[in-house]
Short mmCIF file of C-alpha atoms in Angstrom, two decimals:
data_model
loop_
_atom_site.label_atom_id
_atom_site.label_comp_id
_atom_site.label_asym_id
_atom_site.label_seq_id
_atom_site.Cartn_x
_atom_site.Cartn_y
_atom_site.Cartn_z
CA UNK A 1 17.87 -165.20 139.77
CA UNK A 2 18.67 -165.09 143.15
CA UNK A 3 16.67 -161.92 144.05
CA UNK A 4 13.66 -163.70 142.54
CA UNK A 5 14.37 -166.60 145.07
CA UNK A 6 14.57 -164.09 147.95
CA UNK A 7 11.51 -162.92 146.47
CA UNK A 8 9.65 -166.14 146.35
CA UNK A 9 10.49 -166.91 150.13
CA UNK A 10 9.22 -163.92 151.32
CA UNK A 11 5.95 -164.33 149.55
CA UNK A 12 6.11 -168.06 151.38
CA UNK A 13 7.11 -166.91 154.59
CA UNK A 14 4.00 -164.13 154.40
CA UNK A 15 2.21 -166.39 154.07
CA UNK A 16 3.00 -169.71 155.94
CA UNK A 17 4.35 -167.72 159.56
CA UNK A 18 0.02 -166.66 159.95
CA UNK A 19 -1.36 -170.01 159.76
CA UNK A 20 1.53 -171.43 161.26
CA UNK A 21 0.10 -169.24 164.50
CA UNK A 22 -3.47 -169.32 163.78
CA UNK A 23 -2.78 -173.59 164.21
CA UNK A 24 -0.62 -173.16 167.46
CA UNK A 25 -2.39 -173.12 170.46
CA UNK A 26 -3.56 -170.00 172.54
CA UNK A 27 -1.41 -169.71 175.56
CA UNK A 28 -2.82 -171.72 178.48
CA UNK A 29 -5.32 -170.91 181.29
CA UNK A 30 -3.66 -171.97 184.44
CA UNK A 31 -6.60 -173.93 187.11
CA UNK A 32 -5.98 -174.86 190.66
CA UNK A 33 -7.02 -179.13 190.93
CA UNK A 34 -6.90 -181.72 193.55
CA UNK A 35 -6.67 -185.04 193.00
CA UNK A 36 -8.79 -187.74 193.47
CA UNK A 37 -7.90 -189.56 196.51
CA UNK A 38 -6.18 -192.97 196.34
CA UNK A 39 -6.20 -195.47 199.26
CA UNK A 40 -5.19 -199.48 200.17
CA UNK A 41 -7.81 -201.01 201.91
CA UNK A 42 -7.54 -204.71 203.05
CA UNK A 43 -6.09 -205.61 199.74
CA UNK A 44 -8.56 -203.22 197.45
CA UNK A 45 -7.72 -200.03 195.74
CA UNK A 46 -9.69 -197.63 195.24
CA UNK A 47 -8.88 -194.07 193.90
CA UNK A 48 -6.77 -193.47 191.00
CA UNK A 49 -3.11 -194.23 190.52
CA UNK A 50 -2.38 -192.22 187.26
CA UNK A 51 -1.66 -188.90 187.63
CA UNK A 52 -0.47 -187.39 183.79
CA UNK A 53 -3.01 -185.70 181.18
CA UNK A 54 -2.38 -184.64 177.93
CA UNK A 55 -5.50 -184.89 175.84
CA UNK A 56 -8.33 -183.37 173.98
CA UNK A 57 -10.98 -181.50 176.13
CA UNK A 58 -14.94 -183.03 175.65
CA UNK A 59 -17.79 -182.50 177.21
CA UNK A 60 -19.89 -185.40 179.13
CA UNK A 61 -22.11 -185.34 175.64
CA UNK A 62 -19.36 -186.25 173.47
CA UNK A 63 -16.65 -188.09 174.14
CA UNK A 64 -16.62 -191.04 172.71
CA UNK A 65 -12.55 -192.68 173.08
CA UNK A 66 -8.49 -192.83 175.67
CA UNK A 67 -7.72 -190.03 173.70
CA UNK A 68 -10.60 -187.35 175.00
CA UNK A 69 -10.41 -186.11 179.24
CA UNK A 70 -13.92 -185.82 179.45
CA UNK A 71 -14.41 -181.98 181.53
CA UNK A 72 -18.00 -181.41 183.02
CA UNK A 73 -19.75 -179.97 186.23
CA UNK A 74 -20.28 -182.49 189.17
CA UNK A 75 -24.10 -181.67 189.31
CA UNK A 76 -24.03 -182.90 185.57
CA UNK A 77 -22.04 -186.22 186.46
CA UNK A 78 -24.09 -189.29 186.88
CA UNK A 79 -23.13 -192.71 187.92
CA UNK A 80 -23.31 -193.80 185.11
CA UNK A 81 -21.48 -191.41 183.10
CA UNK A 82 -18.78 -191.98 185.95
CA UNK A 83 -18.88 -195.81 185.51
CA UNK A 84 -18.32 -195.29 181.74
CA UNK A 85 -15.75 -192.68 181.79
CA UNK A 86 -12.94 -194.66 184.23
CA UNK A 87 -12.86 -197.64 182.57
CA UNK A 88 -12.93 -195.82 178.68
CA UNK A 89 -11.84 -192.38 179.01
CA UNK A 90 -8.39 -190.99 178.89
CA UNK A 91 -8.66 -188.60 181.79
CA UNK A 92 -12.02 -186.60 183.85
CA UNK A 93 -11.67 -182.74 185.53
CA UNK A 94 -14.89 -182.62 188.04
CA UNK A 95 -15.28 -178.78 188.15
CA UNK A 96 -16.95 -178.51 192.24
CA UNK A 97 -20.48 -176.05 192.87
CA UNK A 98 -19.72 -172.46 193.07
CA UNK A 99 -22.42 -172.44 196.20
CA UNK A 100 -23.34 -175.34 198.15
CA UNK A 101 -25.91 -174.00 199.88
CA UNK A 102 -27.67 -173.16 197.07
CA UNK A 103 -28.78 -176.57 195.87
CA UNK A 104 -32.33 -177.80 196.18
CA UNK A 105 -32.25 -181.01 197.78
CA UNK A 106 -32.27 -183.25 194.90
CA UNK A 107 -28.92 -182.13 194.04
CA UNK A 108 -27.54 -182.36 197.10
CA UNK A 109 -28.82 -185.78 197.27
CA UNK A 110 -27.20 -186.84 193.95
CA UNK A 111 -23.73 -185.42 195.30
CA UNK A 112 -23.55 -186.95 198.13
CA UNK A 113 -24.81 -190.47 195.85
CA UNK A 114 -21.88 -189.77 193.57
CA UNK A 115 -19.62 -189.60 196.13
CA UNK A 116 -19.94 -192.15 197.10
CA UNK A 117 -20.01 -194.55 194.14
CA UNK A 118 -16.63 -192.73 193.90
CA UNK A 119 -15.19 -194.14 196.99
CA UNK A 120 -16.17 -196.94 195.81
CA UNK A 121 -14.47 -197.96 192.75
CA UNK A 122 -10.97 -197.30 191.61
CA UNK A 123 -10.56 -195.67 188.36
CA UNK A 124 -8.47 -196.64 185.69
CA UNK A 125 -7.85 -193.04 184.34
CA UNK A 126 -6.79 -189.87 185.77
CA UNK A 127 -9.55 -188.00 187.72
CA UNK A 128 -8.99 -184.45 189.67
CA UNK A 129 -11.56 -181.62 191.29
CA UNK A 130 -11.17 -178.13 190.57
CA UNK A 131 -12.82 -175.12 192.53
CA UNK A 132 -15.28 -173.33 190.85
CA UNK A 133 -14.18 -170.82 188.02
CA UNK A 134 -15.71 -168.78 186.00
CA UNK A 135 -13.35 -169.02 182.89
CA UNK A 136 -13.17 -173.18 183.51
CA UNK A 137 -17.31 -172.81 183.40
CA UNK A 138 -16.78 -170.65 180.10
CA UNK A 139 -14.78 -173.46 178.42
CA UNK A 140 -17.39 -175.72 180.07
CA UNK A 141 -20.01 -173.91 178.04
CA UNK A 142 -18.26 -173.62 174.51
CA UNK A 143 -17.22 -176.92 174.67
CA UNK A 144 -20.82 -178.19 175.88
CA UNK A 145 -22.49 -176.04 173.26
CA UNK A 146 -21.41 -177.02 170.27
CA UNK A 147 -21.87 -180.67 170.66
CA UNK A 148 -25.43 -179.61 171.43
CA UNK A 149 -25.70 -177.49 168.48
CA UNK A 150 -24.10 -180.04 166.41
CA UNK A 151 -26.03 -182.65 166.84
CA UNK A 152 -29.99 -180.36 167.41
CA UNK A 153 -29.16 -179.21 164.21
CA UNK A 154 -30.54 -180.69 161.06
CA UNK A 155 -27.56 -180.07 159.02
CA UNK A 156 -26.24 -181.24 155.51
CA UNK A 157 -23.21 -183.21 155.68
CA UNK A 158 -20.91 -180.39 154.39
CA UNK A 159 -22.06 -178.40 156.68
CA UNK A 160 -21.37 -180.42 159.89
CA UNK A 161 -18.11 -181.13 158.40
CA UNK A 162 -17.23 -176.86 158.36
CA UNK A 163 -18.54 -176.12 161.24
CA UNK A 164 -16.16 -179.20 163.02
CA UNK A 165 -12.94 -177.51 160.87
CA UNK A 166 -14.06 -174.33 162.21
CA UNK A 167 -15.01 -175.24 165.95
CA UNK A 168 -12.41 -174.35 168.09
CA UNK A 169 -11.36 -176.76 170.37
CA UNK A 170 -9.99 -177.62 174.15
CA UNK A 171 -5.84 -179.48 174.44
CA UNK A 172 -6.27 -179.82 178.39
CA UNK A 173 -2.61 -180.93 180.19
CA UNK A 174 -1.91 -181.82 184.06
CA UNK A 175 1.88 -182.82 184.85
CA UNK A 176 3.10 -184.82 187.48
CA UNK A 177 4.16 -188.86 188.01
CA UNK A 178 2.13 -191.89 188.87
CA UNK A 179 1.11 -191.70 192.86
CA UNK A 180 3.75 -193.77 194.22
CA UNK A 181 2.79 -195.75 197.79
CA UNK A 182 3.54 -194.05 201.03
CA UNK A 183 5.50 -196.97 203.29
CA UNK A 184 5.49 -194.83 206.38
CA UNK A 185 1.60 -194.92 206.23
CA UNK A 186 0.29 -194.61 210.12
CA UNK A 187 -3.35 -193.60 211.71
CA UNK A 188 -3.01 -191.91 215.46
CA UNK A 189 -5.03 -192.73 217.59
CA UNK A 190 -5.01 -190.92 220.33
CA UNK A 191 -7.16 -191.54 224.18
CA UNK A 192 -7.20 -190.54 227.49
CA UNK A 193 -9.28 -191.38 230.99
CA UNK A 194 -11.94 -189.42 233.13
CA UNK A 195 -10.88 -190.03 236.35
CA UNK A 196 -13.34 -189.32 238.97
CA UNK A 197 -12.97 -187.16 241.98
CA UNK A 198 -10.64 -188.49 244.33
CA UNK A 199 -11.44 -186.16 246.76
CA UNK A 200 -14.78 -187.66 246.82
CA UNK A 201 -14.43 -191.12 246.95
CA UNK A 202 -12.27 -190.73 249.46
CA UNK A 203 -14.82 -189.14 252.05
CA UNK A 204 -17.32 -191.97 250.55
CA UNK A 205 -16.44 -195.19 252.83
CA UNK A 206 -18.11 -196.82 250.44
CA UNK A 207 -16.08 -195.93 247.17
CA UNK A 208 -13.64 -199.00 245.74
CA UNK A 209 -10.71 -197.41 243.97
CA UNK A 210 -11.45 -194.88 241.19
CA UNK A 211 -9.08 -197.63 238.82
CA UNK A 212 -11.29 -199.88 239.91
CA UNK A 213 -14.92 -198.69 238.64
CA UNK A 214 -16.50 -199.76 235.46
CA UNK A 215 -15.05 -198.53 232.27
CA UNK A 216 -17.56 -196.21 229.81
CA UNK A 217 -15.79 -195.52 226.49
CA UNK A 218 -16.57 -193.32 224.12
CA UNK A 219 -15.36 -193.49 220.83
CA UNK A 220 -14.97 -191.10 216.77
CA UNK A 221 -13.02 -191.37 214.13
CA UNK A 222 -12.35 -187.89 212.81
CA UNK A 223 -12.75 -187.32 208.73
CA UNK A 224 -9.57 -186.53 207.12
CA UNK A 225 -10.49 -187.04 203.71
CA UNK A 226 -13.27 -187.56 201.59
CA UNK A 227 -13.03 -188.05 197.48
CA UNK A 228 -10.44 -185.23 197.27
CA UNK A 229 -8.22 -184.47 200.04
CA UNK A 230 -10.30 -181.98 201.85
CA UNK A 231 -11.27 -181.63 205.49
CA UNK A 232 -15.32 -182.17 206.04
CA UNK A 233 -17.12 -181.21 209.26
CA UNK A 234 -15.60 -183.38 212.15
CA UNK A 235 -19.11 -183.03 214.64
CA UNK A 236 -18.56 -186.45 215.95
CA UNK A 237 -15.54 -185.18 217.08
CA UNK A 238 -16.72 -181.62 218.41
CA UNK A 239 -19.05 -183.59 220.54
CA UNK A 240 -17.14 -185.84 222.00
CA UNK A 241 -14.03 -183.05 223.07
CA UNK A 242 -17.36 -181.51 224.67
CA UNK A 243 -18.71 -184.58 226.45
CA UNK A 244 -14.70 -184.35 227.80
CA UNK A 245 -15.05 -180.66 228.79
CA UNK A 246 -18.73 -180.51 229.98
CA UNK A 247 -18.23 -184.02 232.71
CA UNK A 248 -14.52 -182.45 233.15
CA UNK A 249 -16.50 -179.79 235.25
CA UNK A 250 -18.83 -182.02 236.60
CA UNK A 251 -16.44 -183.89 238.09
CA UNK A 252 -14.47 -181.57 239.53
CA UNK A 253 -16.92 -180.87 242.05
CA UNK A 254 -16.86 -182.71 245.11
CA UNK A 255 -20.98 -184.45 245.00
CA UNK A 256 -20.95 -184.81 241.51
CA UNK A 257 -18.13 -187.75 241.48
CA UNK A 258 -19.75 -190.66 239.53
CA UNK A 259 -19.02 -194.36 239.54
CA UNK A 260 -17.45 -195.03 236.46
CA UNK A 261 -13.96 -194.26 234.53
CA UNK A 262 -14.72 -192.19 231.14
CA UNK A 263 -12.31 -193.11 228.45
CA UNK A 264 -12.59 -190.88 225.62
CA UNK A 265 -10.58 -192.36 221.71
CA UNK A 266 -10.94 -190.85 218.08
CA UNK A 267 -8.67 -192.45 215.05
CA UNK A 268 -8.23 -190.88 212.20
CA UNK A 269 -10.30 -191.65 209.23
CA UNK A 270 -12.44 -194.58 210.34
CA UNK A 271 -15.52 -195.67 207.90
CA UNK A 272 -13.29 -195.40 204.86
CA UNK A 273 -10.62 -197.65 206.45
CA UNK A 274 -12.45 -200.14 208.23
CA UNK A 275 -11.83 -198.63 211.67
CA UNK A 276 -8.76 -200.04 211.71
CA UNK A 277 -7.89 -196.91 214.37
CA UNK A 278 -10.05 -199.41 216.75
CA UNK A 279 -8.66 -202.75 215.45
CA UNK A 280 -5.45 -201.04 216.70
CA UNK A 281 -6.20 -200.06 219.99
CA UNK A 282 -8.13 -203.92 220.80
CA UNK A 283 -4.90 -204.94 219.91
CA UNK A 284 -2.06 -203.09 222.73
CA UNK A 285 -1.06 -205.69 225.14
CA UNK A 286 -1.78 -202.67 228.03
CA UNK A 287 -4.74 -201.98 227.32
CA UNK A 288 -7.04 -203.74 230.74
CA UNK A 289 -9.47 -200.27 230.35
CA UNK A 290 -12.14 -202.88 228.70
CA UNK A 291 -11.54 -205.66 231.59
CA UNK A 292 -14.96 -204.49 233.04
CA UNK A 293 -16.70 -201.98 230.68
CA UNK A 294 -19.69 -200.73 230.74
CA UNK A 295 -20.33 -200.38 227.21
CA UNK A 296 -19.16 -198.84 223.87
CA UNK A 297 -20.47 -196.00 222.89
CA UNK A 298 -19.29 -194.30 219.30
CA UNK A 299 -20.84 -191.52 217.22
CA UNK A 300 -20.98 -191.63 213.40
CA UNK A 301 -22.46 -188.73 211.84
CA UNK A 302 -23.88 -187.50 214.67
CA UNK A 303 -24.72 -184.81 212.86
CA UNK A 304 -25.42 -184.39 207.97
CA UNK A 305 -23.23 -182.42 206.87
CA UNK A 306 -25.10 -182.30 203.84
CA UNK A 307 -28.95 -181.96 204.09
CA UNK A 308 -32.28 -179.97 203.32
CA UNK A 309 -33.87 -181.52 206.02
CA UNK A 310 -34.20 -178.98 209.18
CA UNK A 311 -35.01 -181.72 211.20
CA UNK A 312 -33.04 -184.04 213.77
CA UNK A 313 -33.12 -187.97 213.90
CA UNK A 314 -30.93 -190.30 216.18
CA UNK A 315 -30.78 -193.71 215.74
CA UNK A 316 -28.87 -196.34 218.55
CA UNK A 317 -27.46 -198.97 216.36
CA UNK A 318 -25.96 -202.76 218.04
CA UNK A 319 -25.24 -205.12 216.95
CA UNK A 320 -27.79 -207.88 218.90
CA UNK A 321 -31.18 -206.26 220.64
CA UNK A 322 -30.16 -205.36 224.58
CA UNK A 323 -32.14 -207.11 227.16
CA UNK A 324 -33.90 -205.86 229.29
CA UNK A 325 -32.53 -204.41 232.22
CA UNK A 326 -29.46 -203.92 231.11
CA UNK A 327 -26.72 -201.35 230.33
CA UNK A 328 -27.45 -200.57 227.11
CA UNK A 329 -31.42 -200.99 227.29
CA UNK A 330 -31.06 -198.56 230.32
CA UNK A 331 -29.01 -195.95 228.58
CA UNK A 332 -31.48 -196.44 225.74
CA UNK A 333 -34.62 -195.30 227.46
CA UNK A 334 -32.94 -192.60 229.28
CA UNK A 335 -31.73 -190.90 226.01
CA UNK A 336 -35.30 -191.29 224.35
CA UNK A 337 -36.48 -190.19 228.09
CA UNK A 338 -34.12 -186.70 227.42
CA UNK A 339 -34.44 -186.19 223.63
CA UNK A 340 -38.02 -185.96 223.64
CA UNK A 341 -37.46 -182.78 225.57
CA UNK A 342 -35.88 -181.43 222.56
CA UNK A 343 -38.60 -182.80 220.69
CA UNK A 344 -36.96 -185.27 218.68
CA UNK A 345 -37.41 -189.37 218.51
CA UNK A 346 -34.37 -191.35 218.77
CA UNK A 347 -35.22 -195.12 217.55
CA UNK A 348 -33.04 -198.11 217.67
CA UNK A 349 -31.97 -199.69 214.75
CA UNK A 350 -30.68 -203.49 214.82
CA UNK A 351 -28.20 -205.51 212.07
CA UNK A 352 -26.09 -208.60 212.94
CA UNK A 353 -23.05 -208.39 211.77
CA UNK A 354 -21.65 -210.15 209.00
CA UNK A 355 -18.21 -211.67 209.04
CA UNK A 356 -18.25 -213.29 205.74
CA UNK A 357 -18.34 -208.91 204.58
CA UNK A 358 -14.52 -207.34 204.97
CA UNK A 359 -16.16 -203.89 205.43
CA UNK A 360 -17.55 -203.42 208.89
CA UNK A 361 -20.69 -201.53 208.81
CA UNK A 362 -20.72 -199.65 212.18
CA UNK A 363 -17.58 -198.53 214.55
CA UNK A 364 -18.58 -200.98 217.84
CA UNK A 365 -18.82 -204.48 215.05
CA UNK A 366 -15.26 -203.66 215.90
CA UNK A 367 -16.06 -204.08 219.36
CA UNK A 368 -19.10 -206.69 219.49
CA UNK A 369 -17.23 -208.98 218.26
CA UNK A 370 -14.87 -209.45 220.89
CA UNK A 371 -18.20 -209.71 222.79
CA UNK A 372 -17.73 -206.07 224.69
CA UNK A 373 -21.19 -204.54 224.79
CA UNK A 374 -21.44 -201.62 222.27
CA UNK A 375 -23.57 -200.05 219.94
CA UNK A 376 -23.15 -196.33 217.33
CA UNK A 377 -25.36 -193.27 217.51
CA UNK A 378 -25.72 -191.21 214.29
CA UNK A 379 -28.24 -189.72 212.53
CA UNK A 380 -28.87 -191.91 210.39
CA UNK A 381 -30.80 -194.80 210.19
CA UNK A 382 -28.89 -197.18 207.44
CA UNK A 383 -25.22 -197.65 207.00
CA UNK A 384 -25.56 -197.24 203.30
CA UNK A 385 -26.24 -193.77 203.76
CA UNK A 386 -24.38 -191.77 201.38
CA UNK A 387 -24.46 -189.17 203.67
CA UNK A 388 -21.68 -190.76 205.57
CA UNK A 389 -18.85 -190.40 203.56
CA UNK A 390 -19.83 -186.58 201.44
CA UNK A 391 -16.58 -184.10 202.45
CA UNK A 392 -19.57 -181.07 201.62
CA UNK A 393 -21.25 -179.46 203.88
CA UNK A 394 -24.07 -177.00 203.44
CA UNK A 395 -25.38 -174.81 206.13
CA UNK A 396 -22.89 -174.72 209.37
CA UNK A 397 -26.20 -172.47 210.88
CA UNK A 398 -28.20 -175.65 210.73
CA UNK A 399 -24.76 -177.59 211.45
CA UNK A 400 -24.17 -175.85 214.90
CA UNK A 401 -27.56 -175.72 216.21
CA UNK A 402 -28.04 -179.44 215.48
CA UNK A 403 -24.51 -180.04 217.13
CA UNK A 404 -24.90 -178.38 220.24
CA UNK A 405 -28.71 -180.48 220.75
CA UNK A 406 -26.75 -183.53 220.10
CA UNK A 407 -24.49 -182.72 222.10
CA UNK A 408 -27.17 -182.03 225.19
CA UNK A 409 -28.60 -185.38 224.42
CA UNK A 410 -25.81 -186.99 224.76
CA UNK A 411 -24.05 -185.62 227.72
CA UNK A 412 -27.44 -185.34 229.79
CA UNK A 413 -28.48 -189.10 229.31
CA UNK A 414 -24.71 -190.49 229.81
CA UNK A 415 -25.08 -187.83 233.21
CA UNK A 416 -28.79 -189.66 234.31
CA UNK A 417 -26.31 -192.66 233.61
CA UNK A 418 -23.61 -192.67 235.67
CA UNK A 419 -25.42 -190.19 238.74
CA UNK A 420 -28.34 -191.83 238.80
CA UNK A 421 -30.74 -189.40 237.81
CA UNK A 422 -34.41 -188.79 236.74
CA UNK A 423 -33.74 -187.79 232.93
CA UNK A 424 -35.82 -184.63 233.37
CA UNK A 425 -33.26 -183.15 235.54
CA UNK A 426 -31.45 -180.19 233.43
CA UNK A 427 -28.12 -181.17 235.28
CA UNK A 428 -26.89 -179.26 232.18
CA UNK A 429 -27.73 -174.69 233.00
CA UNK A 430 -25.61 -172.68 234.01
CA UNK A 431 -22.29 -172.75 235.03
CA UNK A 432 -22.32 -176.81 233.47
CA UNK A 433 -24.57 -175.20 229.64
CA UNK A 434 -22.72 -176.27 226.71
CA UNK A 435 -22.64 -173.54 224.65
CA UNK A 436 -21.73 -172.24 221.09
CA UNK A 437 -18.08 -171.40 222.97
CA UNK A 438 -17.89 -175.01 223.69
CA UNK A 439 -17.98 -176.95 220.12
CA UNK A 440 -16.63 -173.61 217.81
CA UNK A 441 -13.14 -174.36 218.62
CA UNK A 442 -13.57 -177.43 218.12
CA UNK A 443 -14.82 -177.89 214.24
CA UNK A 444 -11.49 -177.06 212.99
CA UNK A 445 -9.77 -179.94 214.34
CA UNK A 446 -8.26 -181.59 210.64
CA UNK A 447 -6.92 -184.35 212.69
CA UNK A 448 -5.22 -186.23 215.73
CA UNK A 449 -1.66 -184.39 214.55
CA UNK A 450 -2.42 -180.93 213.44
CA UNK A 451 -0.52 -178.84 215.43
CA UNK A 452 -1.76 -180.56 218.41
CA UNK A 453 -4.91 -179.30 218.53
CA UNK A 454 -6.32 -183.24 219.70
CA UNK A 455 -3.53 -183.59 222.28
CA UNK A 456 -3.99 -180.57 223.72
CA UNK A 457 -7.28 -180.29 224.57
CA UNK A 458 -7.00 -183.80 225.70
CA UNK A 459 -4.23 -182.82 228.17
CA UNK A 460 -5.76 -180.43 229.64
CA UNK A 461 -8.75 -182.28 230.70
CA UNK A 462 -8.18 -186.14 231.15
CA UNK A 463 -5.40 -188.07 232.96
CA UNK A 464 -3.06 -190.92 231.22
CA UNK A 465 -3.78 -189.14 228.07
CA UNK A 466 -1.58 -191.92 224.83
CA UNK A 467 -0.54 -190.97 221.48
CA UNK A 468 -0.52 -194.56 219.01
CA UNK A 469 -0.52 -195.45 215.27
CA UNK A 470 -1.21 -197.97 213.12
CA UNK A 471 1.66 -198.76 211.35
CA UNK A 472 0.90 -200.32 207.47
CA UNK A 473 2.99 -203.88 207.54
CA UNK A 474 5.25 -203.73 205.00
CA UNK A 475 4.72 -207.07 203.31
CA UNK A 476 0.28 -207.67 204.26
CA UNK A 477 -0.87 -203.91 204.51
CA UNK A 478 -4.50 -204.01 205.86
CA UNK A 479 -4.67 -200.07 204.62
CA UNK A 480 -1.80 -197.95 202.31
CA UNK A 481 -1.72 -194.35 201.33
CA UNK A 482 -0.45 -192.60 198.49
CA UNK A 483 2.02 -189.78 198.01
CA UNK A 484 0.03 -186.65 196.70
CA UNK A 485 1.87 -183.59 195.10
CA UNK A 486 -0.04 -179.87 194.44
CA UNK A 487 -0.12 -180.61 190.49
CA UNK A 488 -2.05 -177.07 187.85
CA UNK A 489 -4.10 -178.09 185.00
CA UNK A 490 -3.30 -176.23 181.89
CA UNK A 491 -6.36 -175.54 179.10
CA UNK A 492 -5.19 -174.68 175.86
CA UNK A 493 -6.99 -173.26 173.05
CA UNK A 494 -6.38 -175.77 169.80
CA UNK A 495 -8.24 -176.10 166.55
CA UNK A 496 -10.00 -179.69 166.41
CA UNK A 497 -7.66 -182.97 164.97
CA UNK A 498 -9.98 -182.60 162.10
CA UNK A 499 -9.03 -179.39 161.25
CA UNK A 500 -5.95 -180.81 161.44
CA UNK A 501 -6.98 -183.68 158.36
CA UNK A 502 -8.87 -180.19 156.94
CA UNK A 503 -5.17 -178.92 156.81
CA UNK A 504 -2.88 -181.17 155.66
CA UNK A 505 -4.68 -182.04 152.86
CA UNK A 506 -4.50 -178.26 151.38
CA UNK A 507 -0.92 -178.06 152.21
CA UNK A 508 -0.73 -181.37 150.17
CA UNK A 509 -3.60 -179.94 147.69
CA UNK A 510 -0.97 -177.39 147.43
CA UNK A 511 2.19 -178.92 147.49
CA UNK A 512 1.22 -180.63 144.61
CA UNK A 513 0.37 -177.80 142.74
CA UNK A 514 3.35 -176.17 142.68
CA UNK A 515 5.07 -179.96 141.81
CA UNK A 516 3.62 -179.68 138.96
CA UNK A 517 3.44 -176.58 138.63
CA UNK A 518 7.51 -176.61 138.42
CA UNK A 519 7.94 -179.88 136.78
CA UNK A 520 6.07 -178.48 133.30
CA UNK A 521 6.64 -174.93 133.98
CA UNK A 522 9.65 -175.44 130.90
CA UNK A 523 5.87 -177.33 128.85
CA UNK A 524 4.34 -174.63 129.46
CA UNK A 525 6.68 -171.80 128.39
CA UNK A 526 7.77 -173.02 125.48
CA UNK A 527 3.95 -173.16 124.67
CA UNK A 528 3.26 -170.03 125.62
CA UNK A 529 6.31 -168.79 124.17
CA UNK A 530 5.25 -170.35 120.47
CA UNK A 531 2.46 -169.15 121.05
CA UNK A 532 3.50 -165.47 121.30
CA UNK A 533 5.85 -165.77 118.50
CA UNK A 534 3.47 -166.51 116.20
CA UNK A 535 1.00 -164.21 117.31
CA UNK A 536 3.29 -161.27 116.68
CA UNK A 537 4.90 -162.63 113.62
CA UNK A 538 1.04 -162.56 112.10
CA UNK A 539 0.20 -159.24 112.99
CA UNK A 540 3.67 -158.19 111.29
CA UNK A 541 3.10 -159.36 108.29
CA UNK A 542 -0.60 -158.30 108.34
CA UNK A 543 0.51 -154.82 109.32
CA UNK A 544 3.55 -154.29 107.20
CA UNK A 545 1.82 -153.10 104.05
CA UNK A 546 0.32 -150.37 105.19
CA UNK A 547 3.27 -148.84 106.80
CA UNK A 548 5.33 -148.99 103.49
CA UNK A 549 2.30 -147.64 102.08
CA UNK A 550 2.38 -145.16 105.02
CA UNK A 551 5.57 -144.83 103.90
#
């Protein structure tokens, strides 16, 4: 009896082990992912606070419950889809394009619009971005193909059921805890002053003290993140640093000292945090520089990083149309005349400040509210343009070319204003020419505090360089960042949920069969034995006389 039991167990294991091995998930495929940016501004939450995912991976076209994690490409995701997923799905993983330059103009515009929508909403589900990976693309193709094949073929219910059971599924897992607010959140602001040549001022009997000269403030903001924690092209800061270098060379000559002081200021983030850096700088107690300000020039998306338009435009945005014979009006005319030399048009755009709106449209509005004459130079006509928040870039050659042109136009117009020269004068030639080597080193700057690159550049050319911080208030913060952790995406190949149901029914039927077999085996055995005995008896009785006869 013991031997029979051992044999039965061996047969059972022989059947059970392959079945269990077939049901277990295959070894996971691991992928790099980046969490969607999370931050707060003026009490509003942006990004997703959730982190962990352990759900069935579904395509953009087959998900339907919060038990599904949507796996899709960025170019396939629409704003409508994103809005539904962030509210109703269990998670979202987006694969980025392999080469943004190969996309057409429509696809690039679509990506920029989608980024803008993502940055203006709160996601109730974990959202991650994955760099392009051919293996991840195969998984997306497989789950998408299965969905399309099932919906496109006119199959019977039984055929669809068989297809659902036999199909392979995927399970997506991302570890990590929910993001915690960084109580030490702060925005660095760096500023410095370019003083006039003191030797020239002393040689001029009519010259005034350099510290009493009117001020021209030039500002820009560093884009430190976008939809995820990466560093986009910072052309605005590149142009500002090129201006610092060029005007420092001009100021070092004895015959080129202007009647203005130049102050340069850079802060982190900018638009996404409602220009908190400029707000803080205006609030500092020792800021006496703006008591005699000529105007404030803000640079905002002076170059589009994601654009299929080879041409370049420039717009001057103001909160109030400048009156004739004012400094801003005069500078606008000089800017237009200078830009004409490069076949570029400059257009003025007037937009009133909406005090009822918690978010400002342009940085110059921070200064206009304080009644300082100010304006913003941009390559965009509207403050709603999605290009302002994109983290992607396409043609680096185009970006570099446009950055050089923008630097020359702004520098020549500013020099014409400060030195009272005609805009047709080419001052930035020869040793003062703005070349690639003047701007290329600045494209890699990621933050005010990153490797002290920005601080070193400021201290090399400017005086009175200072770094201040806008720290988040502990009780009622104007902004807040969240701690980010490095995480991985693991994707397992598994059978779909309907296969588990099918297998459960099959196992249940098998166990039920075994149960009834054991339960009624004695009765079955008796009947078989009785039939066997009767048959044997009949055969024996029928052949016995013949045997005797034979004997």
